[in-house]
């Protein structure tokens, strides 16, 4: 009878609970774990909930296993029923087993996934991301030069990156376009094809449309791209411009042995290195302290390359590349060893073995859209005057203007603070003036001499003459405001007994006694 009641109560309690579906593999795993013959002997095993040698959270105090599929045993031993919303905290199932990495110290650590920050997919106002997209087009094996209307800068402004041979892909909608104008595949290889000018213009016009229309309808790059002035360099602020110039100069000085000779360079005619060095601040090469790789005297080649936008090349995997330079804007790489003469006679300066390249033009080596070379890219749309200057010309002008401002402020400071006796540190100390006393000028003790009194007398006479001249000017100015009515009024007021002729003031009208009454009382 009691057994029947227990079965009936267990049936009522099981009506509200949803059975958890288990796969046959899970059932076999549970049978294997609960079997006393297959218990593991290691005490640190996480799959032994009924091991009696080591107490665990999945066991009852009496050592009886609490299995979700055995409600009758739980009923007998007094184990609290578990519902789907209130499961055991210490239970071990296949779904919550966490693999832990073993370490020599014996501490198990959970494997953590490295968080990799993905670049933003839509950022029309981010200059660094635009340069990053342009960097995908720099491999000649992947992208060949195109006409100006469909070149890499136009594709990068609309969110496209190079993803293979003549193929671009959108960073947001992931649509791809193959850009081929005068090439086709012949036997699996690309070969140039001669096309007519009208056909080429039609292809260019079609690709200009695809730069925008190839995006999906809801793609943000279809609505707005990057601004044309995003590549313009901010070089008008002297402090920031000189700091970046010094950084590029230090990086190039670290590659001094690979730098070409000065006669290997072909600089613009308006770039005068000697004038620029004289216009730089005195502490440009010393503040901050230069690294040990910098020479004691300024390196003209490194300064010329830094002025035209070149700096040392650094590979993210290898590190600093000693024989190469790069531009941080157009990402052009420059092999310095290709422009340096191999052998030169130091006595006469004659080239014995020339370099692989005839000369190095640091401005022309930039890519066509780079602001160090292209004045249209560096143009400021908000400027009042039309300035067709490249970035290096703007930098040279900034250095020149900064030198003029420094000299002007230095001159004004000298005028405001002249080096005379009144502005000496000892002049602030109050001293009783007396004849025969010499004011301390250079911090030395005062000395008396026979010429001291004569000098002071001369200064006093000059001061008196200036005072007389000043008072004479004041009298002349005062006489200009002296009229006949004013003189008559002063003459009347100066006579005795004529005070009654003065007009009564507000104070007299309110409470003062009239002049007639005063006279009668007297």
PDB file of N, CA, C and O in Angstrom, residues 212-256:
ATOM      1  N   UNK A 212      30.204  53.921 -57.732  1.00  0.00           N
ATOM      2  CA  UNK A 212      29.089  54.200 -56.812  1.00  0.00           C
ATOM      3  C   UNK A 212      27.984  53.163 -56.956  1.00  0.00           C
ATOM      4  O   UNK A 212      27.466  52.645 -55.965  1.00  0.00           O
ATOM      5  N   UNK A 213      27.628  52.835 -58.192  1.00  0.00           N
ATOM      6  CA  UNK A 213      26.470  51.967 -58.408  1.00  0.00           C
ATOM      7  C   UNK A 213      26.744  50.514 -58.090  1.00  0.00           C
ATOM      8  O   UNK A 213      25.787  49.735 -57.916  1.00  0.00           O
ATOM      9  N   UNK A 214      28.004  50.093 -58.013  1.00  0.00           N
ATOM     10  CA  UNK A 214      28.293  48.682 -57.735  1.00  0.00           C
ATOM     11  C   UNK A 214      27.997  48.303 -56.291  1.00  0.00           C
ATOM     12  O   UNK A 214      27.909  47.112 -55.972  1.00  0.00           O
ATOM     13  N   UNK A 215      27.863  49.297 -55.405  1.00  0.00           N
ATOM     14  CA  UNK A 215      27.485  48.990 -54.027  1.00  0.00           C
ATOM     15  C   UNK A 215      26.032  48.517 -53.973  1.00  0.00           C
ATOM     16  O   UNK A 215      25.237  48.781 -54.878  1.00  0.00           O
ATOM     17  N   UNK A 216      25.704  47.831 -52.893  1.00  0.00           N
ATOM     18  CA  UNK A 216      24.320  47.445 -52.684  1.00  0.00           C
ATOM     19  C   UNK A 216      23.462  48.684 -52.428  1.00  0.00           C
ATOM     20  O   UNK A 216      23.959  49.760 -52.090  1.00  0.00           O
ATOM     21  N   UNK A 217      22.153  48.510 -52.563  1.00  0.00           N
ATOM     22  CA  UNK A 217      21.246  49.645 -52.442  1.00  0.00           C
ATOM     23  C   UNK A 217      21.303  50.267 -51.047  1.00  0.00           C
ATOM     24  O   UNK A 217      21.188  51.485 -50.899  1.00  0.00           O
ATOM     25  N   UNK A 218      21.466  49.456 -50.023  1.00  0.00           N
ATOM     26  CA  UNK A 218      21.482  49.973 -48.655  1.00  0.00           C
ATOM     27  C   UNK A 218      22.886  50.235 -48.124  1.00  0.00           C
ATOM     28  O   UNK A 218      23.056  50.481 -46.933  1.00  0.00           O
ATOM     29  N   UNK A 219      23.905  50.167 -48.975  1.00  0.00           N
ATOM     30  CA  UNK A 219      25.282  50.383 -48.518  1.00  0.00           C
ATOM     31  C   UNK A 219      25.510  51.882 -48.295  1.00  0.00           C
ATOM     32  O   UNK A 219      25.130  52.729 -49.123  1.00  0.00           O
ATOM     33  N   UNK A 220      26.158  52.203 -47.189  1.00  0.00           N
ATOM     34  CA  UNK A 220      26.398  53.606 -46.856  1.00  0.00           C
ATOM     35  C   UNK A 220      27.437  54.239 -47.770  1.00  0.00           C
ATOM     36  O   UNK A 220      27.410  55.455 -47.989  1.00  0.00           O
ATOM     37  N   UNK A 221      28.370  53.469 -48.283  1.00  0.00           N
ATOM     38  CA  UNK A 221      29.364  54.022 -49.204  1.00  0.00           C
ATOM     39  C   UNK A 221      28.718  54.479 -50.507  1.00  0.00           C
ATOM     40  O   UNK A 221      29.298  55.298 -51.234  1.00  0.00           O
ATOM     41  N   UNK A 222      27.551  53.988 -50.794  1.00  0.00           N
ATOM     42  CA  UNK A 222      26.836  54.428 -51.993  1.00  0.00           C
ATOM     43  C   UNK A 222      26.304  55.850 -51.830  1.00  0.00           C
ATOM     44  O   UNK A 222      26.190  56.595 -52.811  1.00  0.00           O
ATOM     45  N   UNK A 223      26.011  56.227 -50.588  1.00  0.00           N
ATOM     46  CA  UNK A 223      25.426  57.542 -50.328  1.00  0.00           C
ATOM     47  C   UNK A 223      26.490  58.630 -50.169  1.00  0.00           C
ATOM     48  O   UNK A 223      26.306  59.754 -50.607  1.00  0.00           O
ATOM     49  N   UNK A 224      27.595  58.285 -49.518  1.00  0.00           N
ATOM     50  CA  UNK A 224      28.612  59.301 -49.257  1.00  0.00           C
ATOM     51  C   UNK A 224      29.987  58.657 -49.204  1.00  0.00           C
ATOM     52  O   UNK A 224      30.151  57.597 -48.605  1.00  0.00           O
ATOM     53  N   UNK A 225      30.953  59.330 -49.835  1.00  0.00           N
ATOM     54  CA  UNK A 225      32.338  58.874 -49.795  1.00  0.00           C
ATOM     55  C   UNK A 225      33.222  59.859 -49.045  1.00  0.00           C
ATOM     56  O   UNK A 225      32.749  60.765 -48.346  1.00  0.00           O
ATOM     57  N   UNK A 226      34.518  59.682 -49.171  1.00  0.00           N
ATOM     58  CA  UNK A 226      35.478  60.548 -48.480  1.00  0.00           C
ATOM     59  C   UNK A 226      35.590  61.890 -49.205  1.00  0.00           C
ATOM     60  O   UNK A 226      35.398  61.991 -50.418  1.00  0.00           O
ATOM     61  N   UNK A 227      35.927  62.899 -48.430  1.00  0.00           N
ATOM     62  CA  UNK A 227      36.099  64.235 -48.986  1.00  0.00           C
ATOM     63  C   UNK A 227      37.418  64.313 -49.758  1.00  0.00           C
ATOM     64  O   UNK A 227      38.376  63.598 -49.456  1.00  0.00           O
ATOM     65  N   UNK A 228      37.450  65.211 -50.740  1.00  0.00           N
ATOM     66  CA  UNK A 228      38.655  65.331 -51.571  1.00  0.00           C
ATOM     67  C   UNK A 228      39.837  65.901 -50.805  1.00  0.00           C
ATOM     68  O   UNK A 228      40.990  65.676 -51.185  1.00  0.00           O
ATOM     69  N   UNK A 229      39.571  66.649 -49.737  1.00  0.00           N
ATOM     70  CA  UNK A 229      40.649  67.291 -48.969  1.00  0.00           C
ATOM     71  C   UNK A 229      41.101  66.450 -47.776  1.00  0.00           C
ATOM     72  O   UNK A 229      41.805  66.974 -46.909  1.00  0.00           O
ATOM     73  N   UNK A 230      40.707  65.191 -47.725  1.00  0.00           N
ATOM     74  CA  UNK A 230      41.046  64.378 -46.554  1.00  0.00           C
ATOM     75  C   UNK A 230      42.532  64.053 -46.496  1.00  0.00           C
ATOM     76  O   UNK A 230      43.083  63.838 -45.405  1.00  0.00           O
ATOM     77  N   UNK A 231      43.214  64.029 -47.622  1.00  0.00           N
ATOM     78  CA  UNK A 231      44.646  63.720 -47.647  1.00  0.00           C
ATOM     79  C   UNK A 231      45.523  64.954 -47.405  1.00  0.00           C
ATOM     80  O   UNK A 231      46.745  64.819 -47.364  1.00  0.00           O
ATOM     81  N   UNK A 232      44.926  66.127 -47.278  1.00  0.00           N
ATOM     82  CA  UNK A 232      45.719  67.346 -47.081  1.00  0.00           C
ATOM     83  C   UNK A 232      46.426  67.298 -45.734  1.00  0.00           C
ATOM     84  O   UNK A 232      45.853  66.921 -44.716  1.00  0.00           O
ATOM     85  N   UNK A 233      47.699  67.709 -45.728  1.00  0.00           N
ATOM     86  CA  UNK A 233      48.517  67.644 -44.517  1.00  0.00           C
ATOM     87  C   UNK A 233      48.423  68.952 -43.748  1.00  0.00           C
ATOM     88  O   UNK A 233      48.569  70.036 -44.327  1.00  0.00           O
ATOM     89  N   UNK A 234      48.191  68.908 -42.429  1.00  0.00           N
ATOM     90  CA  UNK A 234      48.128  70.132 -41.620  1.00  0.00           C
ATOM     91  C   UNK A 234      49.538  70.605 -41.253  1.00  0.00           C
ATOM     92  O   UNK A 234      50.109  70.195 -40.238  1.00  0.00           O
ATOM     93  N   UNK A 235      50.104  71.469 -42.068  1.00  0.00           N
ATOM     94  CA  UNK A 235      51.488  71.909 -41.878  1.00  0.00           C
ATOM     95  C   UNK A 235      51.604  73.382 -41.494  1.00  0.00           C
ATOM     96  O   UNK A 235      52.715  73.907 -41.455  1.00  0.00           O
ATOM     97  N   UNK A 236      50.483  74.044 -41.236  1.00  0.00           N
ATOM     98  CA  UNK A 236      50.547  75.480 -40.933  1.00  0.00           C
ATOM     99  C   UNK A 236      50.822  75.746 -39.454  1.00  0.00           C
ATOM    100  O   UNK A 236      51.119  76.877 -39.087  1.00  0.00           O
ATOM    101  N   UNK A 237      50.712  74.738 -38.607  1.00  0.00           N
ATOM    102  CA  UNK A 237      51.010  74.909 -37.180  1.00  0.00           C
ATOM    103  C   UNK A 237      52.498  74.628 -36.982  1.00  0.00           C
ATOM    104  O   UNK A 237      52.957  73.499 -37.182  1.00  0.00           O
ATOM    105  N   UNK A 238      53.288  75.621 -36.619  1.00  0.00           N
ATOM    106  CA  UNK A 238      54.750  75.423 -36.581  1.00  0.00           C
ATOM    107  C   UNK A 238      55.190  74.343 -35.600  1.00  0.00           C
ATOM    108  O   UNK A 238      56.084  73.559 -35.904  1.00  0.00           O
ATOM    109  N   UNK A 239      54.581  74.284 -34.429  1.00  0.00           N
ATOM    110  CA  UNK A 239      55.050  73.334 -33.411  1.00  0.00           C
ATOM    111  C   UNK A 239      54.875  71.894 -33.880  1.00  0.00           C
ATOM    112  O   UNK A 239      55.804  71.075 -33.788  1.00  0.00           O
ATOM    113  N   UNK A 240      53.699  71.558 -34.410  1.00  0.00           N
ATOM    114  CA  UNK A 240      53.459  70.192 -34.876  1.00  0.00           C
ATOM    115  C   UNK A 240      54.277  69.881 -36.123  1.00  0.00           C
ATOM    116  O   UNK A 240      54.794  68.768 -36.280  1.00  0.00           O
ATOM    117  N   UNK A 241      54.396  70.862 -37.029  1.00  0.00           N
ATOM    118  CA  UNK A 241      55.151  70.623 -38.263  1.00  0.00           C
ATOM    119  C   UNK A 241      56.629  70.389 -37.972  1.00  0.00           C
ATOM    120  O   UNK A 241      57.257  69.494 -38.547  1.00  0.00           O
ATOM    121  N   UNK A 242      57.210  71.167 -37.050  1.00  0.00           N
ATOM    122  CA  UNK A 242      58.626  70.988 -36.729  1.00  0.00           C
ATOM    123  C   UNK A 242      58.866  69.690 -35.965  1.00  0.00           C
ATOM    124  O   UNK A 242      59.908  69.054 -36.127  1.00  0.00           O
ATOM    125  N   UNK A 243      57.906  69.295 -35.127  1.00  0.00           N
ATOM    126  CA  UNK A 243      58.060  68.029 -34.391  1.00  0.00           C
ATOM    127  C   UNK A 243      58.063  66.838 -35.343  1.00  0.00           C
ATOM    128  O   UNK A 243      58.883  65.918 -35.207  1.00  0.00           O
ATOM    129  N   UNK A 244      57.143  66.812 -36.315  1.00  0.00           N
ATOM    130  CA  UNK A 244      57.133  65.710 -37.280  1.00  0.00           C
ATOM    131  C   UNK A 244      58.362  65.747 -38.186  1.00  0.00           C
ATOM    132  O   UNK A 244      58.889  64.700 -38.568  1.00  0.00           O
ATOM    133  N   UNK A 245      58.839  66.957 -38.526  1.00  0.00           N
ATOM    134  CA  UNK A 245      60.060  67.068 -39.331  1.00  0.00           C
ATOM    135  C   UNK A 245      61.261  66.508 -38.574  1.00  0.00           C
ATOM    136  O   UNK A 245      62.098  65.791 -39.150  1.00  0.00           O
ATOM    137  N   UNK A 246      61.341  66.794 -37.294  1.00  0.00           N
ATOM    138  CA  UNK A 246      62.453  66.272 -36.494  1.00  0.00           C
ATOM    139  C   UNK A 246      62.378  64.745 -36.384  1.00  0.00           C
ATOM    140  O   UNK A 246      63.415  64.056 -36.444  1.00  0.00           O
ATOM    141  N   UNK A 247      61.182  64.202 -36.267  1.00  0.00           N
ATOM    142  CA  UNK A 247      61.047  62.741 -36.186  1.00  0.00           C
ATOM    143  C   UNK A 247      61.507  62.072 -37.477  1.00  0.00           C
ATOM    144  O   UNK A 247      62.213  61.063 -37.452  1.00  0.00           O
ATOM    145  N   UNK A 248      61.112  62.626 -38.619  1.00  0.00           N
ATOM    146  CA  UNK A 248      61.548  62.049 -39.900  1.00  0.00           C
ATOM    147  C   UNK A 248      63.058  62.190 -40.071  1.00  0.00           C
ATOM    148  O   UNK A 248      63.726  61.276 -40.601  1.00  0.00           O
ATOM    149  N   UNK A 249      63.600  63.307 -39.616  1.00  0.00           N
ATOM    150  CA  UNK A 249      65.048  63.521 -39.733  1.00  0.00           C
ATOM    151  C   UNK A 249      65.820  62.493 -38.893  1.00  0.00           C
ATOM    152  O   UNK A 249      66.836  61.943 -39.354  1.00  0.00           O
ATOM    153  N   UNK A 250      65.353  62.219 -37.687  1.00  0.00           N
ATOM    154  CA  UNK A 250      66.036  61.237 -36.830  1.00  0.00           C
ATOM    155  C   UNK A 250      65.979  59.837 -37.433  1.00  0.00           C
ATOM    156  O   UNK A 250      66.956  59.081 -37.369  1.00  0.00           O
ATOM    157  N   UNK A 251      64.837  59.469 -38.021  1.00  0.00           N
ATOM    158  CA  UNK A 251      64.733  58.146 -38.622  1.00  0.00           C
ATOM    159  C   UNK A 251      65.666  57.991 -39.817  1.00  0.00           C
ATOM    160  O   UNK A 251      66.232  56.913 -40.036  1.00  0.00           O
ATOM    161  N   UNK A 252      65.836  59.044 -40.594  1.00  0.00           N
ATOM    162  CA  UNK A 252      66.745  58.972 -41.741  1.00  0.00           C
ATOM    163  C   UNK A 252      68.203  59.006 -41.306  1.00  0.00           C
ATOM    164  O   UNK A 252      69.059  58.382 -41.952  1.00  0.00           O
ATOM    165  N   UNK A 253      68.504  59.713 -40.230  1.00  0.00           N
ATOM    166  CA  UNK A 253      69.881  59.718 -39.721  1.00  0.00           C
ATOM    167  C   UNK A 253      70.287  58.341 -39.213  1.00  0.00           C
ATOM    168  O   UNK A 253      71.478  58.004 -39.215  1.00  0.00           O
ATOM    169  N   UNK A 254      69.323  57.543 -38.762  1.00  0.00           N
ATOM    170  CA  UNK A 254      69.638  56.173 -38.349  1.00  0.00           C
ATOM    171  C   UNK A 254      70.058  55.308 -39.529  1.00  0.00           C
ATOM    172  O   UNK A 254      70.656  54.247 -39.334  1.00  0.00           O
ATOM    173  N   UNK A 255      69.774  55.745 -40.755  1.00  0.00           N
ATOM    174  CA  UNK A 255      70.172  55.038 -41.978  1.00  0.00           C
ATOM    175  C   UNK A 255      71.238  55.835 -42.723  1.00  0.00           C
ATOM    176  O   UNK A 255      71.228  55.882 -43.957  1.00  0.00           O
ATOM    177  N   UNK A 256      72.117  56.457 -41.986  1.00  0.00           N
ATOM    178  CA  UNK A 256      73.099  57.367 -42.582  1.00  0.00           C
ATOM    179  C   UNK A 256      74.024  56.658 -43.562  1.00  0.00           C
ATOM    180  O   UNK A 256      74.403  57.229 -44.594  1.00  0.00           O
TER     181      UNK A 256
END
